[in-house]
Coordinates of C-alpha atoms in Angstrom, one line a residue:
Chain A
M471 CA 109.7 84.9 134.6
G472 CA 112.1 84.7 131.3
S473 CA 114.0 81.7 133.2
L474 CA 110.3 80.2 133.8
V475 CA 109.0 80.2 129.9
Q476 CA 112.5 78.6 129.1
I477 CA 112.4 75.6 131.3
A478 CA 108.5 75.2 130.2
V479 CA 109.4 75.5 126.7
N480 CA 112.0 72.6 127.6
G481 CA 110.3 70.7 129.4
L482 CA 107.4 70.9 126.9
A483 CA 109.7 69.7 124.0
Q484 CA 111.5 66.8 126.2
G485 CA 107.2 65.8 126.7
S486 CA 106.7 66.2 122.8
I487 CA 109.4 63.2 122.7
Y488 CA 107.5 61.5 125.0
A489 CA 104.4 61.9 124.0
L490 CA 104.9 60.2 120.2
M491 CA 106.4 57.1 121.9
A492 CA 103.4 56.9 124.2
L493 CA 100.5 58.0 121.5
A494 CA 102.3 54.6 119.4
I495 CA 102.1 52.5 122.2
V496 CA 98.6 53.3 122.9
V497 CA 98.1 53.1 118.8
I498 CA 99.6 49.7 118.3
Y499 CA 97.5 48.4 122.0
N500 CA 94.1 49.4 120.6
T501 CA 94.5 47.9 117.5
T502 CA 96.6 44.4 118.6
E503 CA 95.9 44.7 122.5
T504 CA 99.6 43.1 122.6
F505 CA 103.0 46.1 122.8
N506 CA 105.7 46.1 121.0
F507 CA 108.8 46.1 122.7
A508 CA 110.8 46.9 119.6
Q509 CA 109.3 51.0 119.2
G510 CA 112.8 52.5 120.6
E511 CA 114.4 50.7 117.4
F512 CA 112.8 52.7 115.2
V513 CA 114.2 55.9 117.6
L514 CA 117.1 54.0 117.2
L515 CA 117.1 53.2 113.3
A516 CA 115.5 56.6 112.4
A517 CA 118.9 58.4 113.8
Y518 CA 121.2 56.4 112.8
V519 CA 119.9 55.8 109.2
S520 CA 119.6 59.6 108.4
A521 CA 122.7 60.6 110.0
S522 CA 124.4 58.4 107.6
L523 CA 122.1 59.9 104.6
M524 CA 123.2 63.4 105.4
G525 CA 126.7 62.1 104.0
I526 CA 125.1 62.2 100.4
M527 CA 122.4 64.8 100.8
P528 CA 120.9 67.6 102.3
W529 CA 119.5 66.8 106.0
Y530 CA 116.0 67.5 105.3
L531 CA 115.7 65.5 102.6
A532 CA 117.9 62.7 104.4
M533 CA 115.5 62.7 107.1
L534 CA 112.8 62.2 105.3
V535 CA 114.2 59.3 103.3
A536 CA 114.9 57.9 106.9
V537 CA 111.5 58.7 108.5
A538 CA 110.0 56.7 105.2
V539 CA 112.3 54.2 104.7
I540 CA 111.6 53.4 109.3
A541 CA 107.7 53.7 108.4
L542 CA 107.4 51.7 105.3
F543 CA 109.9 49.0 106.9
G544 CA 107.2 49.0 110.4
A545 CA 104.6 48.2 107.9
T546 CA 105.8 45.6 105.8
V547 CA 108.7 43.5 107.6
F548 CA 108.6 44.1 111.2
Q549 CA 105.0 43.9 111.6
R550 CA 104.6 40.4 109.0
V551 CA 107.3 39.1 111.0
A552 CA 107.3 39.7 114.6
Y553 CA 103.7 40.3 114.8
W554 CA 101.3 38.5 112.3
P555 CA 101.8 34.9 112.5
L556 CA 101.2 35.7 116.4
R557 CA 97.5 37.3 115.9
N558 CA 96.3 34.4 117.4
S559 CA 98.0 33.6 120.2
T560 CA 97.7 35.6 123.5
F561 CA 99.9 38.6 124.1
E562 CA 102.4 37.7 125.9
F563 CA 103.9 36.2 122.2
V564 CA 104.1 39.2 120.7
I565 CA 105.8 40.4 123.3
V566 CA 108.7 38.2 123.4
S567 CA 108.9 38.0 119.3
T568 CA 109.1 41.8 119.8
L569 CA 111.6 41.5 122.2
G570 CA 114.1 39.5 120.0
V571 CA 113.4 41.5 117.2
S572 CA 114.8 45.1 119.3
L573 CA 118.4 42.7 120.4
F574 CA 118.5 41.3 116.9
L575 CA 118.1 45.3 115.1
R576 CA 120.1 47.0 118.4
N577 CA 122.5 44.7 117.9
M578 CA 123.0 44.9 114.2
A579 CA 123.1 48.9 114.6
K580 CA 125.7 48.4 117.0
I581 CA 128.0 45.9 114.5
V582 CA 127.0 48.7 110.8
W583 CA 127.9 52.1 113.2
G584 CA 129.2 50.7 116.5
A585 CA 128.5 50.7 119.7
I586 CA 131.0 54.3 120.8
A587 CA 128.3 57.5 121.3
R588 CA 128.7 60.2 118.3
P589 CA 127.6 63.2 118.3
Y590 CA 124.2 64.2 115.0
P591 CA 124.8 67.2 113.0
E592 CA 123.0 69.6 114.7
Y593 CA 120.6 70.9 111.2
F594 CA 119.1 73.5 113.3
G595 CA 121.3 75.0 115.8
G596 CA 120.9 78.1 117.2
V597 CA 119.1 80.6 119.9
W598 CA 116.9 83.2 119.4
R599 CA 116.5 86.0 122.0
V600 CA 112.9 87.4 122.0
A601 CA 112.3 89.3 125.1
G602 CA 114.9 88.7 127.2
V603 CA 114.1 84.5 126.9
S604 CA 116.4 82.6 124.6
I605 CA 115.1 79.9 123.4
V606 CA 116.8 76.7 121.2
K607 CA 115.9 76.5 118.2
Q608 CA 115.7 72.6 117.8
H609 CA 113.1 72.7 121.1
V610 CA 110.5 75.1 119.0
L611 CA 110.9 72.7 115.8
I612 CA 110.7 69.3 117.9
L613 CA 107.0 71.5 119.5
A614 CA 105.8 72.2 115.8
M615 CA 106.7 68.8 114.4
T616 CA 105.2 67.3 117.2
G617 CA 102.4 69.6 117.3
G618 CA 102.2 69.0 113.7
L619 CA 102.3 65.4 113.3
I620 CA 99.6 64.9 116.6
L621 CA 96.7 67.0 114.5
L622 CA 96.8 65.1 111.0
F623 CA 96.9 61.7 113.1
Y624 CA 93.9 63.1 114.7
L625 CA 92.4 64.5 111.3
F626 CA 93.3 61.1 109.8
M627 CA 91.4 58.6 112.6
M628 CA 88.4 61.4 112.9
K629 CA 87.7 62.5 109.2
T630 CA 88.7 60.0 106.7
T631 CA 87.2 56.9 105.7
V632 CA 90.3 54.8 106.4
G633 CA 90.5 56.8 109.7
A634 CA 87.0 55.2 110.7
M635 CA 88.0 51.8 109.0
M636 CA 90.9 51.6 112.0
R637 CA 88.9 52.6 115.0
A638 CA 86.5 50.1 114.3
T639 CA 89.2 47.5 114.4
A640 CA 90.4 48.4 117.4
Q641 CA 86.8 48.3 118.4
N642 CA 85.9 44.9 117.5
K643 CA 87.2 43.6 114.8
Q644 CA 84.9 41.0 113.9
A645 CA 82.3 43.1 113.2
A646 CA 84.9 45.3 111.1
T647 CA 85.7 42.4 109.2
L648 CA 81.9 41.9 108.4
M649 CA 81.9 45.4 107.6
G650 CA 84.1 44.6 104.5
V651 CA 87.4 46.4 106.8
K652 CA 90.5 44.3 105.8
V653 CA 91.9 43.6 109.4
S654 CA 95.7 42.7 107.8
R655 CA 95.6 46.3 106.1
M656 CA 94.6 47.7 109.0
V657 CA 97.5 46.1 111.2
A658 CA 99.9 47.1 108.9
L659 CA 98.8 50.7 108.8
T660 CA 98.6 51.1 112.7
Y661 CA 102.6 49.7 112.4
F662 CA 103.1 52.2 110.2
F663 CA 101.3 55.1 112.6
A664 CA 104.0 53.4 115.2
A665 CA 107.0 53.4 113.3
L666 CA 106.2 57.0 111.2
L667 CA 106.0 58.2 115.0
G668 CA 108.7 56.3 116.5
S669 CA 111.2 57.5 113.8
V670 CA 110.2 61.2 114.3
A671 CA 111.4 61.1 117.5
G672 CA 114.5 60.0 116.7
I673 CA 114.9 62.7 114.1
L674 CA 114.0 65.0 116.9
V675 CA 115.8 64.1 119.5
A676 CA 119.4 63.4 118.0
P677 CA 120.8 66.3 118.2
I678 CA 119.8 67.1 121.5
F679 CA 121.1 63.5 123.0
F680 CA 124.1 62.0 121.4
L681 CA 123.5 58.9 119.2
T682 CA 124.1 55.6 121.5
I683 CA 122.0 52.0 120.8
D684 CA 120.7 52.0 124.0
M685 CA 118.9 56.0 123.3
G686 CA 115.8 53.6 121.8
M687 CA 115.1 51.5 125.3
A688 CA 115.2 54.9 126.7
T689 CA 112.8 56.3 125.4
M690 CA 110.2 53.8 125.7
T691 CA 110.7 53.5 128.9
K692 CA 109.8 57.2 129.8
G693 CA 106.9 56.4 126.5
F694 CA 105.6 53.4 128.9
A695 CA 105.7 55.9 131.6
A696 CA 103.9 59.0 129.7
T697 CA 101.0 56.6 128.9
I698 CA 100.5 54.6 132.8
V699 CA 100.6 58.7 133.9
G700 CA 97.9 59.7 131.4
G701 CA 95.6 56.6 131.4
F702 CA 96.3 53.3 130.4
G703 CA 95.1 52.8 126.4
S704 CA 93.9 56.3 126.0
I705 CA 95.3 58.5 123.0
P706 CA 94.8 62.1 124.9
G707 CA 96.4 60.8 128.1
A708 CA 99.3 59.5 126.2
I709 CA 99.9 63.3 124.6
V710 CA 99.2 64.9 128.4
G711 CA 101.0 62.1 130.0
G712 CA 104.1 62.6 128.4
L713 CA 104.1 66.4 128.2
L714 CA 103.4 66.5 131.9
L715 CA 106.6 64.2 132.6
G716 CA 108.7 66.6 130.5
L717 CA 107.7 69.6 132.6
V718 CA 107.8 67.7 135.8
E719 CA 111.7 66.5 134.8
A720 CA 112.3 69.9 133.3
F721 CA 110.8 72.0 136.3
A722 CA 112.5 69.5 138.7
T723 CA 115.6 69.4 137.7
A724 CA 116.3 73.4 137.8
F725 CA 114.6 74.4 140.7
I726 CA 116.0 70.9 142.7
S727 CA 119.2 69.1 141.2
P728 CA 119.9 67.8 137.4
V729 CA 121.2 65.0 139.8
Y730 CA 118.1 63.4 139.7
K731 CA 116.5 63.1 136.4
D732 CA 115.2 59.9 136.1
A733 CA 113.5 60.0 139.6
Y734 CA 111.3 62.4 139.3
T735 CA 109.7 60.5 136.2
F736 CA 109.6 58.3 139.5
V737 CA 107.8 60.2 141.8
T738 CA 105.1 61.6 139.8
L739 CA 104.5 58.3 138.8
L740 CA 104.2 56.6 142.2
A741 CA 102.3 60.3 142.7
I742 CA 99.6 59.2 139.8
L743 CA 99.5 55.4 141.0
V744 CA 98.9 56.4 144.6
F745 CA 96.3 58.9 144.0
L746 CA 94.8 58.2 139.9
P747 CA 95.7 54.4 139.2
R748 CA 94.0 54.6 136.0
G749 CA 95.7 57.7 135.2
I750 CA 94.9 61.1 134.3
F751 CA 92.4 60.1 131.0
G752 CA 92.0 56.8 132.5
E753 CA 88.7 54.9 131.7
R754 CA 87.3 52.3 133.2
I755 CA 88.9 48.8 132.8
A756 CA 87.1 46.2 130.8
E757 CA 89.1 43.3 129.2
K758 CA 87.6 42.6 125.7
V759 CA 86.9 39.1 126.3
Chain B
M102 CA 105.7 3.8 140.5
R103 CA 104.2 6.6 139.2
F104 CA 106.0 8.8 142.0
M105 CA 109.1 6.5 140.4
R106 CA 108.2 8.0 137.2
S107 CA 107.5 11.8 137.4
Y108 CA 110.3 12.2 139.5
L109 CA 113.0 10.1 137.2
W110 CA 113.4 13.0 135.1
Y111 CA 114.8 15.5 138.0
L112 CA 116.7 12.9 139.3
I113 CA 118.6 12.2 136.0
G114 CA 118.6 16.5 135.8
L115 CA 120.0 16.4 139.4
V116 CA 122.8 13.8 138.8
A117 CA 123.5 15.3 135.9
L118 CA 124.3 18.7 137.8
L119 CA 126.1 17.3 140.9
V120 CA 128.7 15.4 138.0
L121 CA 128.8 18.8 136.4
P122 CA 131.8 20.8 138.5
Q123 CA 133.8 17.6 138.8
V124 CA 134.6 18.2 135.0
V125 CA 134.3 21.7 134.1
S126 CA 137.4 23.9 135.2
S127 CA 136.9 27.2 134.3
P128 CA 135.7 29.8 136.6
Y129 CA 134.0 31.7 134.4
I130 CA 131.2 28.3 133.4
M131 CA 130.9 27.7 137.3
F132 CA 130.1 31.5 137.5
L133 CA 127.8 31.2 134.1
L134 CA 125.9 27.5 136.2
N135 CA 125.3 29.7 139.8
M136 CA 123.9 32.4 137.6
A137 CA 122.0 30.0 135.4
I138 CA 120.6 28.5 138.7
I139 CA 119.9 32.2 140.0
F140 CA 117.6 32.3 136.7
V141 CA 115.5 28.9 136.8
I142 CA 114.8 30.1 140.5
L143 CA 113.3 33.5 139.0
A144 CA 111.8 31.6 135.9
L145 CA 109.8 29.7 138.7
G146 CA 109.1 32.2 140.3
L147 CA 107.3 34.4 136.9
N148 CA 106.1 30.2 136.2
V149 CA 103.8 30.8 139.0
V150 CA 102.6 33.9 138.6
F151 CA 102.6 34.0 134.7
G152 CA 102.2 30.7 133.3
M153 CA 100.2 29.1 136.1
T154 CA 97.6 31.5 136.8
G155 CA 98.6 33.9 133.7
M156 CA 99.2 37.1 135.5
L157 CA 102.3 39.0 133.5
N158 CA 105.1 40.1 135.6
L159 CA 107.8 42.5 134.4
A160 CA 109.0 42.9 137.0
S161 CA 110.7 39.8 138.0
L162 CA 114.2 41.8 138.5
A163 CA 113.0 44.3 140.9
F164 CA 111.6 41.3 143.5
S165 CA 115.1 39.4 143.2
G166 CA 116.5 43.2 143.7
I167 CA 114.4 44.0 147.0
G168 CA 116.3 40.1 148.1
A169 CA 119.6 41.1 147.0
Y170 CA 119.8 44.4 148.4
T171 CA 117.5 42.8 151.9
S172 CA 120.0 40.2 152.4
G173 CA 123.0 42.3 151.4
I174 CA 121.9 45.0 153.8
L175 CA 121.2 42.0 156.6
A176 CA 124.3 40.7 156.4
V177 CA 126.5 43.8 155.7
K178 CA 125.3 45.9 158.1
L179 CA 124.0 43.3 161.0
G180 CA 126.2 41.2 160.1
L181 CA 123.7 38.3 160.0
P182 CA 124.4 34.5 158.6
F183 CA 123.4 33.5 154.8
P184 CA 120.9 31.4 155.8
L185 CA 119.2 34.5 158.4
A186 CA 120.1 36.7 155.0
L187 CA 117.9 34.6 153.3
I188 CA 114.9 34.4 155.2
G189 CA 114.8 38.0 155.6
A190 CA 115.1 38.5 151.8
V191 CA 112.1 35.8 151.5
V192 CA 109.8 37.8 154.0
V193 CA 110.7 41.5 152.9
A194 CA 109.9 40.2 149.0
M195 CA 106.4 38.5 150.2
L196 CA 105.3 41.7 151.7
F197 CA 106.3 43.6 148.7
G198 CA 104.5 41.5 146.3
L199 CA 102.0 42.0 148.5
M200 CA 101.9 45.9 148.9
V201 CA 102.3 45.7 145.1
G202 CA 99.9 42.9 144.4
L203 CA 97.1 44.3 146.4
P204 CA 96.1 47.0 144.3
T205 CA 97.3 46.0 141.1
I206 CA 95.6 43.0 140.6
R207 CA 92.3 44.1 141.3
I208 CA 92.8 46.4 138.2
G209 CA 94.1 43.1 136.3
G210 CA 93.9 42.4 132.9
H211 CA 96.6 44.1 130.9
Y212 CA 96.9 47.1 133.1
L213 CA 99.2 44.9 135.5
A214 CA 101.8 44.1 132.7
F215 CA 102.0 48.1 132.4
M216 CA 102.0 48.8 136.4
T217 CA 105.0 45.9 136.5
I218 CA 106.6 47.7 134.2
A219 CA 106.6 50.7 136.2
F220 CA 107.3 49.3 139.7
G221 CA 109.9 47.8 138.5
E222 CA 110.9 51.0 137.4
I223 CA 110.7 52.8 140.6
M224 CA 112.6 50.1 142.2
R225 CA 115.5 50.6 139.9
L226 CA 115.4 54.4 140.8
I227 CA 115.6 53.6 144.3
F228 CA 118.2 51.6 144.5
Q229 CA 119.9 54.1 142.6
N230 CA 119.2 57.0 144.4
W231 CA 118.3 55.9 148.1
T232 CA 122.5 55.9 149.0
P233 CA 122.7 55.7 152.5
V234 CA 120.5 52.7 152.3
T235 CA 121.3 51.0 149.5
G236 CA 124.3 52.1 148.6
G237 CA 123.2 54.1 145.7
A238 CA 125.2 54.4 142.2
L239 CA 128.3 52.3 143.7
G240 CA 125.9 49.4 144.6
L241 CA 126.4 47.6 148.3
S242 CA 130.0 45.8 148.8
G243 CA 131.7 44.3 151.6
I244 CA 129.2 41.2 151.3
K245 CA 131.0 38.8 153.3
Y246 CA 131.3 34.6 151.3
A247 CA 127.7 33.1 152.7
S248 CA 129.0 30.4 155.2
I249 CA 127.1 27.8 156.6
G250 CA 127.8 27.1 160.8
P251 CA 131.6 26.3 159.9
L252 CA 131.7 26.3 156.2
V253 CA 133.0 29.2 154.7
L254 CA 131.9 28.9 150.7
K255 CA 134.6 30.9 149.3
T256 CA 134.7 29.2 145.4
H257 CA 132.0 29.4 142.6
W258 CA 132.6 25.2 143.3
S259 CA 131.8 25.3 146.8
Y260 CA 128.9 28.1 146.1
Y261 CA 126.9 26.1 143.5
H262 CA 126.6 23.4 145.9
L263 CA 124.5 26.2 147.9
S264 CA 123.0 27.1 144.6
L265 CA 121.8 23.4 143.7
T266 CA 120.3 22.7 147.5
L267 CA 118.5 25.9 147.4
L268 CA 118.1 24.9 143.5
V269 CA 116.4 21.7 144.7
I270 CA 113.9 23.1 147.2
M271 CA 112.5 25.3 144.8
V272 CA 111.7 22.9 142.3
Y273 CA 110.1 21.0 145.1
V274 CA 108.1 23.7 146.4
A275 CA 107.1 25.0 142.7
N276 CA 106.1 21.3 141.9
R277 CA 104.1 21.0 145.5
I278 CA 102.3 24.1 144.3
R279 CA 101.9 22.8 141.3
V280 CA 100.0 19.0 141.9
S281 CA 97.9 20.7 144.9
K282 CA 94.6 22.1 145.2
L283 CA 96.5 25.6 145.2
G284 CA 98.1 24.9 142.0
R285 CA 94.9 24.1 140.2
A286 CA 92.8 26.8 141.6
F287 CA 95.7 28.8 140.4
E288 CA 95.4 27.1 136.9
A289 CA 91.2 27.3 137.6
V290 CA 91.9 31.7 137.3
R291 CA 94.1 31.3 134.3
G292 CA 91.8 29.4 132.1
S293 CA 88.6 31.6 133.1
E294 CA 88.0 34.3 136.1
V295 CA 84.7 33.5 135.1
A296 CA 84.6 30.0 135.7
A297 CA 86.4 30.0 138.7
R298 CA 84.5 31.9 140.4
A299 CA 81.4 30.2 139.3
L300 CA 83.5 26.9 141.2
G301 CA 83.9 28.5 144.0
I302 CA 87.0 29.7 143.8
N303 CA 88.7 33.6 145.7
T304 CA 89.8 34.9 142.5
Y305 CA 91.8 38.1 144.2
Y306 CA 92.7 35.9 146.6
H307 CA 94.3 32.9 144.6
K308 CA 96.1 36.0 142.3
V309 CA 97.3 38.0 144.9
L310 CA 98.9 35.1 146.8
A311 CA 100.2 34.0 143.4
F312 CA 101.9 36.8 143.2
V313 CA 103.7 36.7 146.7
L314 CA 104.3 33.1 146.4
G315 CA 106.3 34.7 143.2
A316 CA 108.3 37.3 144.8
A317 CA 109.3 34.8 147.5
F318 CA 111.5 33.3 144.7
G319 CA 112.8 36.1 144.2
G320 CA 113.6 36.9 147.3
V321 CA 115.7 33.2 147.3
A322 CA 117.3 33.8 143.6
G323 CA 118.6 37.4 144.7
T324 CA 120.0 36.7 147.8
L325 CA 121.7 34.2 145.9
Y326 CA 123.4 37.1 143.8
A327 CA 124.0 38.6 146.6
F328 CA 126.0 36.5 148.1
L329 CA 128.0 34.8 144.6
M330 CA 128.5 38.7 143.4
R331 CA 129.4 39.4 147.1
Y332 CA 128.4 42.8 145.5
V333 CA 124.8 43.9 144.9
D334 CA 125.3 46.7 141.8
P335 CA 122.0 48.8 140.9
G336 CA 122.4 48.3 136.8
T337 CA 121.6 44.8 137.3
F338 CA 117.8 44.9 137.6
T339 CA 116.6 46.5 134.6
F340 CA 113.1 46.0 132.8
E341 CA 115.6 44.4 129.8
E342 CA 116.3 41.5 132.3
S343 CA 113.4 40.9 133.6
A344 CA 111.9 40.7 130.5
R345 CA 114.8 38.1 129.6
V346 CA 113.1 36.3 132.5
L347 CA 109.9 35.9 130.9
T348 CA 111.6 34.9 127.1
M349 CA 113.0 31.7 129.2
V350 CA 109.7 30.9 130.7
M351 CA 108.4 31.5 126.8
V352 CA 110.8 29.4 125.3
G353 CA 111.1 26.3 127.8
G354 CA 107.3 26.2 128.2
R355 CA 104.6 28.4 129.8
G356 CA 103.2 26.0 132.6
S357 CA 105.5 23.9 132.1
I358 CA 108.3 23.4 135.2
P359 CA 111.0 21.5 133.5
G360 CA 110.2 23.3 130.4
V361 CA 111.3 26.4 132.5
I362 CA 114.4 25.0 133.9
I363 CA 115.3 23.9 130.4
G364 CA 114.6 27.7 129.3
A365 CA 116.9 29.3 132.0
F366 CA 119.6 27.4 131.5
L367 CA 119.1 27.3 127.6
L368 CA 119.0 31.3 127.4
T369 CA 122.1 32.0 130.0
F370 CA 124.2 29.2 128.2
L371 CA 123.4 30.5 124.3
P372 CA 125.2 33.6 124.4
E373 CA 128.5 31.7 125.5
W374 CA 127.6 29.1 122.7
L375 CA 127.4 31.8 119.7
R376 CA 130.4 33.6 120.8
F377 CA 131.9 32.0 117.7
L378 CA 130.0 34.4 116.4
K379 CA 132.1 37.1 117.4
D380 CA 130.2 40.7 117.5
Y381 CA 126.7 38.7 115.7
Y382 CA 125.8 36.3 118.5
M383 CA 123.4 39.3 120.4
A384 CA 121.5 39.8 117.3
M385 CA 121.6 35.8 116.1
Y386 CA 120.4 35.3 119.8
G387 CA 117.2 37.8 119.6
L388 CA 116.9 36.2 116.4
G389 CA 117.0 32.9 117.7
I390 CA 114.6 33.9 120.5
L391 CA 112.0 35.2 117.4
L392 CA 112.2 31.8 115.4
I393 CA 111.6 29.5 118.6
V394 CA 108.4 32.0 119.5
L395 CA 107.1 31.6 116.0
F396 CA 108.0 28.4 115.2
L397 CA 107.3 26.3 119.1
P398 CA 105.0 28.4 120.7
G399 CA 104.6 25.7 123.3
G400 CA 108.5 25.9 124.4
V401 CA 111.0 23.9 124.0
I402 CA 109.5 21.0 126.2
S403 CA 107.3 20.5 123.3
L404 CA 109.9 19.2 121.0
W405 CA 109.4 16.6 123.8
D406 CA 105.5 16.4 123.9
K407 CA 106.0 15.5 119.7
V408 CA 107.9 13.1 120.3
R409 CA 106.6 11.1 123.0
S410 CA 103.8 10.8 121.4
R411 CA 104.8 9.7 117.4
F412 CA 106.5 7.2 119.4
A413 CA 103.3 6.3 121.5
A414 CA 101.1 6.8 118.5
G415 CA 103.4 4.2 116.6
R416 CA 103.5 1.6 119.2
R417 CA 99.4 1.8 119.6
A418 CA 97.2 2.6 116.5
P419 CA 97.9 4.8 113.7
A420 CA 94.3 7.0 114.9
A421 CA 96.7 8.8 117.8
Q422 CA 97.1 12.4 117.1
T423 CA 99.9 14.5 118.8
S424 CA 98.9 15.7 121.7
A425 CA 100.9 19.2 121.7
G426 CA 97.8 21.3 120.9
K427 CA 98.6 24.8 120.4
R428 CA 96.8 26.9 123.3

């Protein structure tokens, strides 16, 4: 029983990271109708930048600065270069431009920080023992941070005027413009959120894994899988899909075999594609014309 | 005359590709030339699916992986020669194309792009984990040199002639598709599905057909790859490589067959040309892709159109406008 709780916490923590990535993918899709294939690079940059900053300031400050810098970078330079000039083209152009930026950023990171995997400082290390169950503190932090972030995001989208403006932009850009919404600002805000979610995922996941140049790409692929499982374009779907993938991975690793960790994602994906082709929260797909 | 003119550039290109091995002395460059041809075939396949019909397939490498493993297994376990392995690989790749295409294309649109990412990941994991058949993480080894009749192709030079022959066939096929009734139907579907349906085109049938044809190109490319390397590594068939094929199509010029050929050659050799930048070469490669998409949305081939229309404008009347417009 105790070990079951332990596995569940483990899986939910891992799933939270996938959920954050999936959420970022969906938020960008809803506003801009394209994908950002450099999403994984926000994870990578936040992890490396914060690790470097920890040499000169306390860990919490280093993280805060890293997340703030990456989120601002996403909202300004990144979005202006990779998305804005192509906003009137079809969505494949943005895919290719973000792929180009992703290659650029990843290889610049390789030059700056080196290609060798290295450990991330364990800022919140240790284990809690509650009634015979040992729970890794970092996992609890991941759950709390993800939950808090998603709640804040929800409140912002649903309860504030700017949130309503963002939803309006996602629904119909032209009508939103006519209502006085400045679309360029909404796009900047969207990328701000995407970069924020990505960089928070980066600093949360870094202590569990080593820092590697490919960590962004690997996390992003899982994020895509989560959006498909949860239902394409759906925000609750992204969260549920991410958590589900994390749980499946954790339980299958514990009870079947740890060798095929990535294959469990695939079995889940296959089952979802066969039985629920539109995902768990999938709506009827109606393309915007 | 019209025939001559439309094929003139292909003939010039072919002559250049025939002369090239005579001047190349490094086996590595020959290997890259073979790889470039494989990528051209892959890009031509994506061009049928995406360039002509407008469906974004982000799993090109999954189909070439299916082709590579099928031909590899046929060659290693059944001892089939290259031509039979090739046919087997193309048939299996097309069957997979049909299997994936039938359910997903009905949903369509951007969702299809997501589904192909999922399919690509699924295939990659199958290649990696189905050890009894694919050799698992160690890969599939023991593929003999490709041979056609008594001819055994042992060097990259001799293999190049096989690749080039298949390239010529595939370019011809791609061109036939494009100028036929089928190609016009594909392009009508890309333009507007509703309008295409109103004209009596069965859009679902044509989209599935385009997808299956695209898969066949993947099967050919995969077979060439398996016999070139004589080893199939599961780490080859990743999403990133599929994205690279998409980049080739976009950089070369979506929908244009000469453009796609140029794009595939360019992106295969660009990293080599940038090697003088040392550590920075991959970063600059990424930056180059970004710049081309931003400033040359019609791809490299649109440069040619611009030059030609300027030339025509100078010769005829100043009123003539550039024909290379934004799509």
